[in-house]
Amino acid sequence: MSGSPRRWLPGWQSALLWLLALITVPLLIDQWRHRDAPDQAPVQLLQDLQGRALDLHALSAEEPVLVYFWATWCPVCRLVSPAVNDLAGEHPVVSVALRSGGPEEVTAYLAEHALDFRTVNDPGGHVSAPWGVRATPTLAVVHRGEIRSMTSGITTGPGMSLRLRLAEMLQK
């Protein structure tokens, strides 16, 4: 017997196990956190800050749409919003400003932070409630009216992009 202790797993197997845990644990947390979310995007009459009607079911008919619930007072949203804004140049994005004041305040915030994604104002939380949104930021991927994934908290641009691509690849 040699003097060195035996390792539990070789290096590559240990790294693979950690990688699997880093992927699986957040997915399980998201599943639990959004257990009350509907399977279908709520049918709502929405209007963006420019006064244009918004039909999420029609918008998501051809390709997945990222629905981003955020707030002007949310510190984590300040980290996530620039990535959402970048993604809006490549994919359809609809944002919902939750309890962030009137249209003027939300429009001023968007301009001040150079954010130009399409935004629906939700001052009373009536748009967000049917989605089961309990925290900001929350991101949902909707394809053909179906909510394909939902996550809350800090999310990277590549993570958002991956969720959109997976929704498109895993069409039912």
Tab-separated table of N, CA and C in Angstrom:
chain	number	residue	atom	x	y	z
A	1	MET	N	0.851	-1.176	0.000
A	1	MET	CA	0.000	0.000	0.000
A	1	MET	C	0.892	1.232	0.000
A	2	SER	N	0.572	2.204	-0.834
A	2	SER	CA	1.391	3.413	-0.902
A	2	SER	C	1.037	4.353	0.237
A	3	GLY	N	1.874	5.353	0.431
A	3	GLY	CA	1.669	6.289	1.531
A	3	GLY	C	0.624	7.351	1.236
A	4	SER	N	0.193	7.513	-0.016
A	4	SER	CA	-0.780	8.563	-0.336
A	4	SER	C	-2.205	8.018	-0.231
A	5	PRO	N	-3.133	8.840	0.260
A	5	PRO	CA	-4.518	8.382	0.372
A	5	PRO	C	-5.135	8.221	-1.018
A	6	ARG	N	-6.047	7.319	-1.122
A	6	ARG	CA	-6.716	7.067	-2.388
A	6	ARG	C	-7.772	8.150	-2.638
A	7	ARG	N	-7.783	8.675	-3.830
A	7	ARG	CA	-8.766	9.706	-4.185
A	7	ARG	C	-10.120	9.066	-4.419
A	8	TRP	N	-11.165	9.787	-4.081
A	8	TRP	CA	-12.520	9.277	-4.239
A	8	TRP	C	-12.857	9.079	-5.718
A	9	LEU	N	-12.601	10.098	-6.542
A	9	LEU	CA	-12.826	10.012	-7.980
A	9	LEU	C	-11.631	10.617	-8.698
A	10	PRO	N	-11.288	10.087	-9.863
A	10	PRO	CA	-10.246	10.744	-10.656
A	10	PRO	C	-10.679	12.168	-10.997
A	11	GLY	N	-9.723	13.025	-11.314
A	11	GLY	CA	-9.981	14.445	-11.558
A	11	GLY	C	-11.089	14.736	-12.545
A	12	TRP	N	-11.098	14.069	-13.696
A	12	TRP	CA	-12.109	14.376	-14.707
A	12	TRP	C	-13.499	13.941	-14.261
A	13	GLN	N	-13.589	12.844	-13.522
A	13	GLN	CA	-14.892	12.389	-13.044
A	13	GLN	C	-15.434	13.328	-11.970
A	14	SER	N	-14.546	13.802	-11.134
A	14	SER	CA	-14.949	14.757	-10.104
A	14	SER	C	-15.439	16.057	-10.741
A	15	ALA	N	-14.705	16.537	-11.751
A	15	ALA	CA	-15.105	17.763	-12.451
A	15	ALA	C	-16.456	17.577	-13.141
A	16	LEU	N	-16.661	16.408	-13.734
A	16	LEU	CA	-17.925	16.116	-14.401
A	16	LEU	C	-19.085	16.091	-13.409
A	17	LEU	N	-18.839	15.511	-12.248
A	17	LEU	CA	-19.859	15.467	-11.200
A	17	LEU	C	-20.226	16.877	-10.733
A	18	TRP	N	-19.223	17.733	-10.545
A	18	TRP	CA	-19.482	19.120	-10.142
A	18	TRP	C	-20.259	19.873	-11.221
A	19	LEU	N	-19.879	19.664	-12.481
A	19	LEU	CA	-20.576	20.319	-13.584
A	19	LEU	C	-22.042	19.889	-13.628
A	20	LEU	N	-22.271	18.610	-13.464
A	20	LEU	CA	-23.639	18.095	-13.439
A	20	LEU	C	-24.442	18.722	-12.297
A	21	ALA	N	-23.828	18.841	-11.139
A	21	ALA	CA	-24.500	19.459	-9.983
A	21	ALA	C	-24.789	20.933	-10.250
A	22	LEU	N	-23.833	21.642	-10.878
A	22	LEU	CA	-24.021	23.067	-11.168
A	22	LEU	C	-25.144	23.308	-12.170
A	23	ILE	N	-25.406	22.335	-13.011
A	23	ILE	CA	-26.502	22.462	-13.977
A	23	ILE	C	-27.822	22.005	-13.361
A	24	THR	N	-27.799	20.889	-12.670
A	24	THR	CA	-29.022	20.272	-12.155
A	24	THR	C	-29.647	21.038	-10.994
A	25	VAL	N	-28.844	21.462	-10.041
A	25	VAL	CA	-29.386	22.125	-8.846
A	25	VAL	C	-30.166	23.394	-9.205
A	26	PRO	N	-29.608	24.311	-10.029
A	26	PRO	CA	-30.414	25.494	-10.378
A	26	PRO	C	-31.703	25.147	-11.126
A	27	LEU	N	-31.657	24.134	-11.982
A	27	LEU	CA	-32.874	23.734	-12.695
A	27	LEU	C	-33.939	23.217	-11.737
A	28	LEU	N	-33.520	22.433	-10.760
A	28	LEU	CA	-34.468	21.927	-9.759
A	28	LEU	C	-35.033	23.057	-8.904
A	29	ILE	N	-34.190	24.017	-8.556
A	29	ILE	CA	-34.652	25.176	-7.778
A	29	ILE	C	-35.679	25.968	-8.585
A	30	ASP	N	-35.401	26.180	-9.884
A	30	ASP	CA	-36.354	26.888	-10.745
A	30	ASP	C	-37.679	26.145	-10.835
A	31	GLN	N	-37.614	24.830	-10.967
A	31	GLN	CA	-38.843	24.034	-11.031
A	31	GLN	C	-39.673	24.215	-9.766
A	32	TRP	N	-39.021	24.179	-8.628
A	32	TRP	CA	-39.729	24.335	-7.352
A	32	TRP	C	-40.265	25.753	-7.198
A	33	ARG	N	-39.441	26.739	-7.529
A	33	ARG	CA	-39.816	28.142	-7.351
A	33	ARG	C	-41.012	28.522	-8.215
A	34	HIS	N	-41.120	27.910	-9.377
A	34	HIS	CA	-42.188	28.272	-10.316
A	34	HIS	C	-43.228	27.165	-10.465
A	35	ARG	N	-43.406	26.397	-9.411
A	35	ARG	CA	-44.348	25.272	-9.448
A	35	ARG	C	-45.791	25.729	-9.656
A	36	ASP	N	-46.111	26.964	-9.306
A	36	ASP	CA	-47.474	27.472	-9.462
A	36	ASP	C	-47.675	28.230	-10.773
A	37	ALA	N	-46.631	28.325	-11.579
A	37	ALA	CA	-46.746	29.039	-12.851
A	37	ALA	C	-47.614	28.224	-13.814
A	38	PRO	N	-48.381	28.903	-14.645
A	38	PRO	CA	-49.224	28.171	-15.598
A	38	PRO	C	-48.383	27.534	-16.710
A	39	ASP	N	-48.940	26.548	-17.389
A	39	ASP	CA	-48.259	25.933	-18.530
A	39	ASP	C	-48.364	26.816	-19.770
A	40	GLN	N	-49.476	27.522	-19.879
A	40	GLN	CA	-49.714	28.410	-21.014
A	40	GLN	C	-49.552	29.860	-20.563
A	41	ALA	N	-49.030	30.685	-21.461
A	41	ALA	CA	-48.951	32.113	-21.167
A	41	ALA	C	-50.375	32.638	-21.020
A	42	PRO	N	-50.640	33.418	-19.985
A	42	PRO	CA	-51.987	33.965	-19.815
A	42	PRO	C	-52.406	34.800	-21.027
A	43	VAL	N	-53.651	34.676	-21.411
A	43	VAL	CA	-54.181	35.492	-22.503
A	43	VAL	C	-54.558	36.829	-21.890
A	44	GLN	N	-53.812	37.857	-22.249
A	44	GLN	CA	-54.021	39.185	-21.668
A	44	GLN	C	-54.017	40.228	-22.777
A	45	LEU	N	-54.824	41.259	-22.608
A	45	LEU	CA	-54.788	42.396	-23.511
A	45	LEU	C	-53.700	43.331	-23.004
A	46	LEU	N	-52.586	43.356	-23.704
A	46	LEU	CA	-51.445	44.152	-23.259
A	46	LEU	C	-51.198	45.309	-24.204
A	47	GLN	N	-50.608	46.352	-23.638
A	47	GLN	CA	-50.242	47.523	-24.419
A	47	GLN	C	-48.871	47.972	-23.940
A	48	ASP	N	-47.949	48.216	-24.889
A	48	ASP	CA	-46.614	48.644	-24.487
A	48	ASP	C	-46.600	50.151	-24.213
A	49	LEU	N	-45.459	50.650	-23.794
A	49	LEU	CA	-45.346	52.068	-23.420
A	49	LEU	C	-45.592	53.017	-24.592
A	50	GLN	N	-45.463	52.510	-25.828
A	50	GLN	CA	-45.727	53.334	-27.009
A	50	GLN	C	-47.196	53.272	-27.421
A	51	GLY	N	-48.011	52.532	-26.661
A	51	GLY	CA	-49.434	52.438	-26.949
A	51	GLY	C	-49.799	51.362	-27.960
A	52	ARG	N	-48.823	50.535	-28.362
A	52	ARG	CA	-49.089	49.469	-29.327
A	52	ARG	C	-49.643	48.233	-28.614
A	53	ALA	N	-50.649	47.615	-29.224
A	53	ALA	CA	-51.217	46.378	-28.677
A	53	ALA	C	-50.192	45.258	-28.796
A	54	LEU	N	-50.241	44.353	-27.847
A	54	LEU	CA	-49.273	43.263	-27.813
A	54	LEU	C	-50.007	41.947	-27.565
A	55	ASP	N	-49.886	41.028	-28.506
A	55	ASP	CA	-50.485	39.698	-28.393
A	55	ASP	C	-49.345	38.692	-28.285
A	56	LEU	N	-49.071	38.248	-27.080
A	56	LEU	CA	-47.937	37.363	-26.828
A	56	LEU	C	-48.092	36.017	-27.531
A	57	HIS	N	-49.311	35.520	-27.619
A	57	HIS	CA	-49.533	34.238	-28.297
A	57	HIS	C	-49.189	34.356	-29.782
A	58	ALA	N	-49.596	35.441	-30.424
A	58	ALA	CA	-49.275	35.649	-31.839
A	58	ALA	C	-47.779	35.896	-32.018
A	59	LEU	N	-47.189	36.680	-31.132
A	59	LEU	CA	-45.763	36.996	-31.222
A	59	LEU	C	-44.896	35.751	-31.077
A	60	SER	N	-45.346	34.795	-30.268
A	60	SER	CA	-44.551	33.585	-30.021
A	60	SER	C	-44.906	32.434	-30.965
A	61	ALA	N	-45.753	32.675	-31.954
A	61	ALA	CA	-46.191	31.605	-32.853
A	61	ALA	C	-45.051	31.069	-33.713
A	62	GLU	N	-44.177	31.938	-34.174
A	62	GLU	CA	-43.095	31.527	-35.078
A	62	GLU	C	-41.795	31.198	-34.355
A	63	GLU	N	-41.476	31.973	-33.339
A	63	GLU	CA	-40.219	31.751	-32.613
A	63	GLU	C	-40.408	32.083	-31.137
A	64	PRO	N	-39.542	31.527	-30.282
A	64	PRO	CA	-39.671	31.785	-28.845
A	64	PRO	C	-39.482	33.265	-28.512
A	65	VAL	N	-40.192	33.701	-27.491
A	65	VAL	CA	-40.123	35.082	-27.008
A	65	VAL	C	-39.645	35.048	-25.559
A	66	LEU	N	-38.720	35.940	-25.229
A	66	LEU	CA	-38.282	36.091	-23.845
A	66	LEU	C	-39.173	37.134	-23.180
A	67	VAL	N	-39.839	36.762	-22.099
A	67	VAL	CA	-40.663	37.693	-21.327
A	67	VAL	C	-39.900	37.975	-20.043
A	68	TYR	N	-39.570	39.248	-19.834
A	68	TYR	CA	-38.686	39.674	-18.751
A	68	TYR	C	-39.459	40.539	-17.760
A	69	PHE	N	-39.688	40.022	-16.558
A	69	PHE	CA	-40.357	40.767	-15.487
A	69	PHE	C	-39.271	41.412	-14.627
A	70	TRP	N	-39.308	42.729	-14.517
A	70	TRP	CA	-38.256	43.465	-13.822
A	70	TRP	C	-38.865	44.663	-13.110
A	71	ALA	N	-38.026	45.380	-12.369
A	71	ALA	CA	-38.488	46.584	-11.671
A	71	ALA	C	-37.355	47.601	-11.599
A	72	THR	N	-37.723	48.863	-11.596
A	72	THR	CA	-36.718	49.929	-11.513
A	72	THR	C	-35.996	49.917	-10.175
A	73	TRP	N	-36.646	49.416	-9.141
A	73	TRP	CA	-36.090	49.407	-7.791
A	73	TRP	C	-35.317	48.127	-7.480
A	74	CYS	N	-35.215	47.222	-8.430
A	74	CYS	CA	-34.584	45.906	-8.227
A	74	CYS	C	-33.088	45.966	-8.547
A	75	PRO	N	-32.212	45.769	-7.538
A	75	PRO	CA	-30.770	45.845	-7.802
A	75	PRO	C	-30.264	44.741	-8.731
A	76	VAL	N	-30.814	43.548	-8.649
A	76	VAL	CA	-30.363	42.460	-9.526
A	76	VAL	C	-30.780	42.740	-10.972
A	77	CYS	N	-31.939	43.384	-11.147
A	77	CYS	CA	-32.408	43.725	-12.493
A	77	CYS	C	-31.418	44.648	-13.203
A	78	ARG	N	-30.734	45.481	-12.449
A	78	ARG	CA	-29.741	46.378	-13.053
A	78	ARG	C	-28.586	45.604	-13.662
A	79	LEU	N	-28.326	44.415	-13.134
A	79	LEU	CA	-27.281	43.560	-13.692
A	79	LEU	C	-27.791	42.753	-14.885
A	80	VAL	N	-29.046	42.345	-14.846
A	80	VAL	CA	-29.623	41.477	-15.873
A	80	VAL	C	-30.109	42.272	-17.093
A	81	SER	N	-30.643	43.473	-16.882
A	81	SER	CA	-31.255	44.253	-17.966
A	81	SER	C	-30.342	44.498	-19.166
A	82	PRO	N	-29.054	44.835	-18.985
A	82	PRO	CA	-28.201	45.022	-20.169
A	82	PRO	C	-28.096	43.765	-21.040
A	83	ALA	N	-28.050	42.591	-20.425
A	83	ALA	CA	-27.992	41.342	-21.198
A	83	ALA	C	-29.301	41.115	-21.951
A	84	VAL	N	-30.425	41.441	-21.314
A	84	VAL	CA	-31.731	41.324	-21.980
A	84	VAL	C	-31.776	42.290	-23.162
A	85	ASN	N	-31.280	43.497	-22.964
A	85	ASN	CA	-31.265	44.502	-24.022
A	85	ASN	C	-30.437	44.027	-25.216
A	86	ASP	N	-29.273	43.435	-24.941
A	86	ASP	CA	-28.436	42.900	-26.021
A	86	ASP	C	-29.169	41.792	-26.771
A	87	LEU	N	-29.845	40.934	-26.033
A	87	LEU	CA	-30.572	39.813	-26.626
A	87	LEU	C	-31.735	40.303	-27.490
A	88	ALA	N	-32.305	41.451	-27.136
A	88	ALA	CA	-33.456	41.993	-27.869
A	88	ALA	C	-33.103	42.329	-29.316
A	89	GLY	N	-31.818	42.483	-29.608
A	89	GLY	CA	-31.407	42.715	-30.987
A	89	GLY	C	-31.458	41.463	-31.842
A	90	GLU	N	-31.492	40.288	-31.198
A	90	GLU	CA	-31.456	39.014	-31.917
A	90	GLU	C	-32.759	38.215	-31.809
A	91	HIS	N	-33.488	38.400	-30.722
A	91	HIS	CA	-34.692	37.611	-30.445
A	91	HIS	C	-35.815	38.536	-29.981
A	92	PRO	N	-37.068	38.114	-30.156
A	92	PRO	CA	-38.168	38.913	-29.620
A	92	PRO	C	-38.123	38.929	-28.088
A	93	VAL	N	-38.231	40.119	-27.530
A	93	VAL	CA	-38.230	40.305	-26.078
A	93	VAL	C	-39.393	41.215	-25.716
A	94	VAL	N	-40.134	40.820	-24.695
A	94	VAL	CA	-41.175	41.669	-24.117
A	94	VAL	C	-40.837	41.800	-22.648
A	95	SER	N	-40.747	43.027	-22.183
A	95	SER	CA	-40.464	43.208	-20.757
A	95	SER	C	-41.694	43.765	-20.059
A	96	VAL	N	-41.794	43.434	-18.782
A	96	VAL	CA	-42.901	43.907	-17.953
A	96	VAL	C	-42.292	44.604	-16.748
A	97	ALA	N	-42.490	45.930	-16.672
A	97	ALA	CA	-41.975	46.725	-15.554
A	97	ALA	C	-42.965	46.615	-14.403
A	98	LEU	N	-42.575	45.894	-13.378
A	98	LEU	CA	-43.458	45.568	-12.260
A	98	LEU	C	-43.352	46.598	-11.140
A	99	ARG	N	-44.472	47.199	-10.808
A	99	ARG	CA	-44.561	48.155	-9.692
A	99	ARG	C	-43.416	49.174	-9.715
A	100	SER	N	-43.248	49.791	-10.886
A	100	SER	CA	-42.141	50.728	-11.083
A	100	SER	C	-42.596	52.154	-11.332
A	101	GLY	N	-43.858	52.457	-11.026
A	101	GLY	CA	-44.367	53.808	-11.219
A	101	GLY	C	-45.187	53.913	-12.487
A	102	GLY	N	-45.450	55.145	-12.864
A	102	GLY	CA	-46.247	55.409	-14.057
A	102	GLY	C	-45.427	55.276	-15.323
A	103	PRO	N	-46.094	55.416	-16.468
A	103	PRO	CA	-45.400	55.286	-17.751
A	103	PRO	C	-44.237	56.265	-17.913
A	104	GLU	N	-44.396	57.470	-17.383
A	104	GLU	CA	-43.331	58.469	-17.505
A	104	GLU	C	-42.075	58.030	-16.754
A	105	GLU	N	-42.259	57.504	-15.538
A	105	GLU	CA	-41.106	57.057	-14.741
A	105	GLU	C	-40.397	55.879	-15.406
A	106	VAL	N	-41.176	54.938	-15.920
A	106	VAL	CA	-40.576	53.759	-16.562
A	106	VAL	C	-39.849	54.173	-17.839
A	107	THR	N	-40.477	55.037	-18.641
A	107	THR	CA	-39.844	55.515	-19.871
A	107	THR	C	-38.548	56.258	-19.564
A	108	ALA	N	-38.563	57.093	-18.530
A	108	ALA	CA	-37.350	57.824	-18.135
A	108	ALA	C	-36.256	56.860	-17.682
A	109	TYR	N	-36.623	55.835	-16.925
A	109	TYR	CA	-35.648	54.841	-16.461
A	109	TYR	C	-35.015	54.116	-17.650
A	110	LEU	N	-35.850	53.702	-18.599
A	110	LEU	CA	-35.341	53.008	-19.783
A	110	LEU	C	-34.367	53.893	-20.553
A	111	ALA	N	-34.721	55.164	-20.728
A	111	ALA	CA	-33.849	56.092	-21.451
A	111	ALA	C	-32.545	56.325	-20.699
A	112	GLU	N	-32.639	56.524	-19.397
A	112	GLU	CA	-31.456	56.781	-18.568
A	112	GLU	C	-30.464	55.616	-18.603
A	113	HIS	N	-30.978	54.394	-18.730
A	113	HIS	CA	-30.118	53.207	-18.727
A	113	HIS	C	-29.894	52.639	-20.132
A	114	ALA	N	-30.292	53.389	-21.156
A	114	ALA	CA	-30.105	53.000	-22.563
A	114	ALA	C	-30.688	51.613	-22.855
A	115	LEU	N	-31.887	51.380	-22.355
A	115	LEU	CA	-32.585	50.113	-22.581
A	115	LEU	C	-33.702	50.367	-23.581
A	116	ASP	N	-33.736	49.590	-24.652
A	116	ASP	CA	-34.768	49.850	-25.659
A	116	ASP	C	-35.597	48.615	-26.003
A	117	PHE	N	-35.724	47.685	-25.040
A	117	PHE	CA	-36.605	46.550	-25.285
A	117	PHE	C	-38.057	46.978	-25.104
A	118	ARG	N	-38.944	46.268	-25.776
A	118	ARG	CA	-40.381	46.563	-25.719
A	118	ARG	C	-40.881	46.335	-24.296
A	119	THR	N	-41.598	47.321	-23.749
A	119	THR	CA	-41.968	47.262	-22.335
A	119	THR	C	-43.451	47.526	-22.115
A	120	VAL	N	-44.028	46.692	-21.261
A	120	VAL	CA	-45.398	46.854	-20.774
A	120	VAL	C	-45.276	47.324	-19.333
A	121	ASN	N	-46.005	48.368	-18.963
A	121	ASN	CA	-45.970	48.833	-17.578
A	121	ASN	C	-47.019	48.072	-16.762
A	122	ASP	N	-46.602	47.629	-15.582
A	122	ASP	CA	-47.487	46.860	-14.692
A	122	ASP	C	-47.439	47.474	-13.292
A	123	PRO	N	-48.002	48.689	-13.131
A	123	PRO	CA	-47.865	49.381	-11.846
A	123	PRO	C	-48.536	48.675	-10.676
A	124	GLY	N	-49.590	47.908	-10.929
A	124	GLY	CA	-50.301	47.241	-9.837
A	124	GLY	C	-50.028	45.753	-9.722
A	125	GLY	N	-49.204	45.206	-10.594
A	125	GLY	CA	-48.896	43.779	-10.560
A	125	GLY	C	-49.966	42.898	-11.176
A	126	HIS	N	-50.915	43.488	-11.907
A	126	HIS	CA	-52.025	42.717	-12.475
A	126	HIS	C	-51.607	41.891	-13.694
A	127	VAL	N	-50.585	42.348	-14.416
A	127	VAL	CA	-50.078	41.580	-15.559
A	127	VAL	C	-49.241	40.406	-15.057
A	128	SER	N	-48.424	40.642	-14.053
A	128	SER	CA	-47.486	39.635	-13.539
A	128	SER	C	-48.161	38.541	-12.717
A	129	ALA	N	-49.213	38.871	-12.002
A	129	ALA	CA	-49.856	37.915	-11.082
A	129	ALA	C	-50.283	36.606	-11.753
A	130	PRO	N	-50.964	36.632	-12.911
A	130	PRO	CA	-51.372	35.363	-13.524
A	130	PRO	C	-50.199	34.476	-13.959
A	131	TRP	N	-49.025	35.067	-14.065
A	131	TRP	CA	-47.827	34.304	-14.423
A	131	TRP	C	-47.215	33.612	-13.203
A	132	GLY	N	-47.654	33.993	-12.016
A	132	GLY	CA	-47.068	33.434	-10.800
A	132	GLY	C	-45.738	34.066	-10.448
A	133	VAL	N	-45.492	35.278	-10.921
A	133	VAL	CA	-44.222	35.962	-10.649
A	133	VAL	C	-44.200	36.398	-9.193
A	134	ARG	N	-43.176	35.966	-8.480
A	134	ARG	CA	-43.029	36.293	-7.059
A	134	ARG	C	-41.782	37.109	-6.774
A	135	ALA	N	-40.891	37.201	-7.758
A	135	ALA	CA	-39.625	37.898	-7.543
A	135	ALA	C	-39.176	38.533	-8.849
A	136	THR	N	-38.367	39.569	-8.717
A	136	THR	CA	-37.737	40.165	-9.894
A	136	THR	C	-36.231	40.010	-9.746
A	137	PRO	N	-35.547	39.807	-10.832
A	137	PRO	CA	-36.066	39.567	-12.173
A	137	PRO	C	-36.561	38.135	-12.333
A	138	THR	N	-37.575	37.984	-13.157
A	138	THR	CA	-38.049	36.668	-13.583
A	138	THR	C	-38.068	36.676	-15.102
A	139	LEU	N	-37.566	35.609	-15.685
A	139	LEU	CA	-37.540	35.471	-17.140
A	139	LEU	C	-38.312	34.222	-17.534
A	140	ALA	N	-39.171	34.377	-18.528
A	140	ALA	CA	-39.938	33.244	-19.050
A	140	ALA	C	-39.695	33.155	-20.550
A	141	VAL	N	-39.605	31.948	-21.048
A	141	VAL	CA	-39.511	31.723	-22.488
A	141	VAL	C	-40.848	31.154	-22.935
A	142	VAL	N	-41.482	31.850	-23.881
A	142	VAL	CA	-42.795	31.451	-24.389
A	142	VAL	C	-42.657	31.108	-25.866
A	143	HIS	N	-43.153	29.931	-26.242
A	143	HIS	CA	-43.163	29.532	-27.649
A	143	HIS	C	-44.522	28.929	-27.964
A	144	ARG	N	-45.155	29.492	-28.978
A	144	ARG	CA	-46.503	29.061	-29.382
A	144	ARG	C	-47.498	29.136	-28.230
A	145	GLY	N	-47.337	30.172	-27.411
A	145	GLY	CA	-48.241	30.397	-26.291
A	145	GLY	C	-47.946	29.567	-25.062
A	146	GLU	N	-46.993	28.660	-25.155
A	146	GLU	CA	-46.656	27.773	-24.041
A	146	GLU	C	-45.414	28.285	-23.308
A	147	ILE	N	-45.480	28.299	-21.981
A	147	ILE	CA	-44.312	28.693	-21.190
A	147	ILE	C	-43.365	27.504	-21.171
A	148	ARG	N	-42.213	27.656	-21.821
A	148	ARG	CA	-41.251	26.563	-21.943
A	148	ARG	C	-40.266	26.524	-20.782
A	149	SER	N	-39.928	27.694	-20.240
A	149	SER	CA	-39.043	27.731	-19.068
A	149	SER	C	-39.277	29.028	-18.324
A	150	MET	N	-38.923	29.009	-17.051
A	150	MET	CA	-39.078	30.181	-16.201
A	150	MET	C	-37.968	30.142	-15.166
A	151	THR	N	-37.336	31.286	-14.947
A	151	THR	CA	-36.267	31.359	-13.959
A	151	THR	C	-36.305	32.726	-13.290
A	152	SER	N	-35.836	32.780	-12.069
A	152	SER	CA	-35.765	34.045	-11.323
A	152	SER	C	-34.346	34.255	-10.843
A	153	GLY	N	-34.006	35.521	-10.660
A	153	GLY	CA	-32.674	35.846	-10.155
A	153	GLY	C	-31.723	36.178	-11.280
A	154	ILE	N	-30.460	36.255	-10.931
A	154	ILE	CA	-29.455	36.647	-11.910
A	154	ILE	C	-29.316	35.571	-12.981
A	155	THR	N	-29.340	36.008	-14.215
A	155	THR	CA	-29.223	35.122	-15.365
A	155	THR	C	-28.323	35.806	-16.380
A	156	THR	N	-27.436	35.048	-16.988
A	156	THR	CA	-26.502	35.612	-17.958
A	156	THR	C	-27.122	35.656	-19.350
A	157	GLY	N	-26.541	36.470	-20.206
A	157	GLY	CA	-26.968	36.517	-21.601
A	157	GLY	C	-26.882	35.155	-22.276
A	158	PRO	N	-25.739	34.446	-22.122
A	158	PRO	CA	-25.666	33.105	-22.715
A	158	PRO	C	-26.725	32.152	-22.152
A	159	GLY	N	-27.053	32.281	-20.872
A	159	GLY	CA	-28.092	31.436	-20.277
A	159	GLY	C	-29.454	31.712	-20.890
A	160	MET	N	-29.755	33.000	-21.136
A	160	MET	CA	-31.028	33.366	-21.767
A	160	MET	C	-31.079	32.840	-23.200
A	161	SER	N	-29.983	33.039	-23.911
A	161	SER	CA	-29.906	32.596	-25.300
A	161	SER	C	-30.070	31.082	-25.406
A	162	LEU	N	-29.441	30.356	-24.496
A	162	LEU	CA	-29.558	28.898	-24.479
A	162	LEU	C	-31.006	28.473	-24.237
A	163	ARG	N	-31.689	29.133	-23.309
A	163	ARG	CA	-33.091	28.794	-23.036
A	163	ARG	C	-33.969	29.020	-24.274
A	164	LEU	N	-33.709	30.116	-24.999
A	164	LEU	CA	-34.476	30.392	-26.216
A	164	LEU	C	-34.206	29.336	-27.285
A	165	ARG	N	-32.940	28.977	-27.454
A	165	ARG	CA	-32.587	27.964	-28.458
A	165	ARG	C	-33.181	26.595	-28.105
A	166	LEU	N	-33.125	26.237	-26.826
A	166	LEU	CA	-33.701	24.957	-26.397
A	166	LEU	C	-35.206	24.916	-26.654
A	167	ALA	N	-35.885	26.028	-26.390
A	167	ALA	CA	-37.334	26.084	-26.627
A	167	ALA	C	-37.643	25.859	-28.103
A	168	GLU	N	-36.794	26.392	-28.959
A	168	GLU	CA	-37.003	26.229	-30.396
A	168	GLU	C	-36.692	24.796	-30.842
A	169	MET	N	-35.641	24.226	-30.279
A	169	MET	CA	-35.232	22.866	-30.651
A	169	MET	C	-36.215	21.816	-30.141
A	170	LEU	N	-36.781	22.062	-28.974
A	170	LEU	CA	-37.649	21.070	-28.340
A	170	LEU	C	-39.125	21.324	-28.625
A	171	GLN	N	-39.429	21.702	-29.843
A	171	GLN	CA	-40.822	21.948	-30.220
A	171	GLN	C	-41.626	20.674	-30.060
A	172	LYS	N	-42.826	20.839	-29.585
A	172	LYS	CA	-43.701	19.670	-29.399
A	172	LYS	C	-44.558	19.454	-30.610
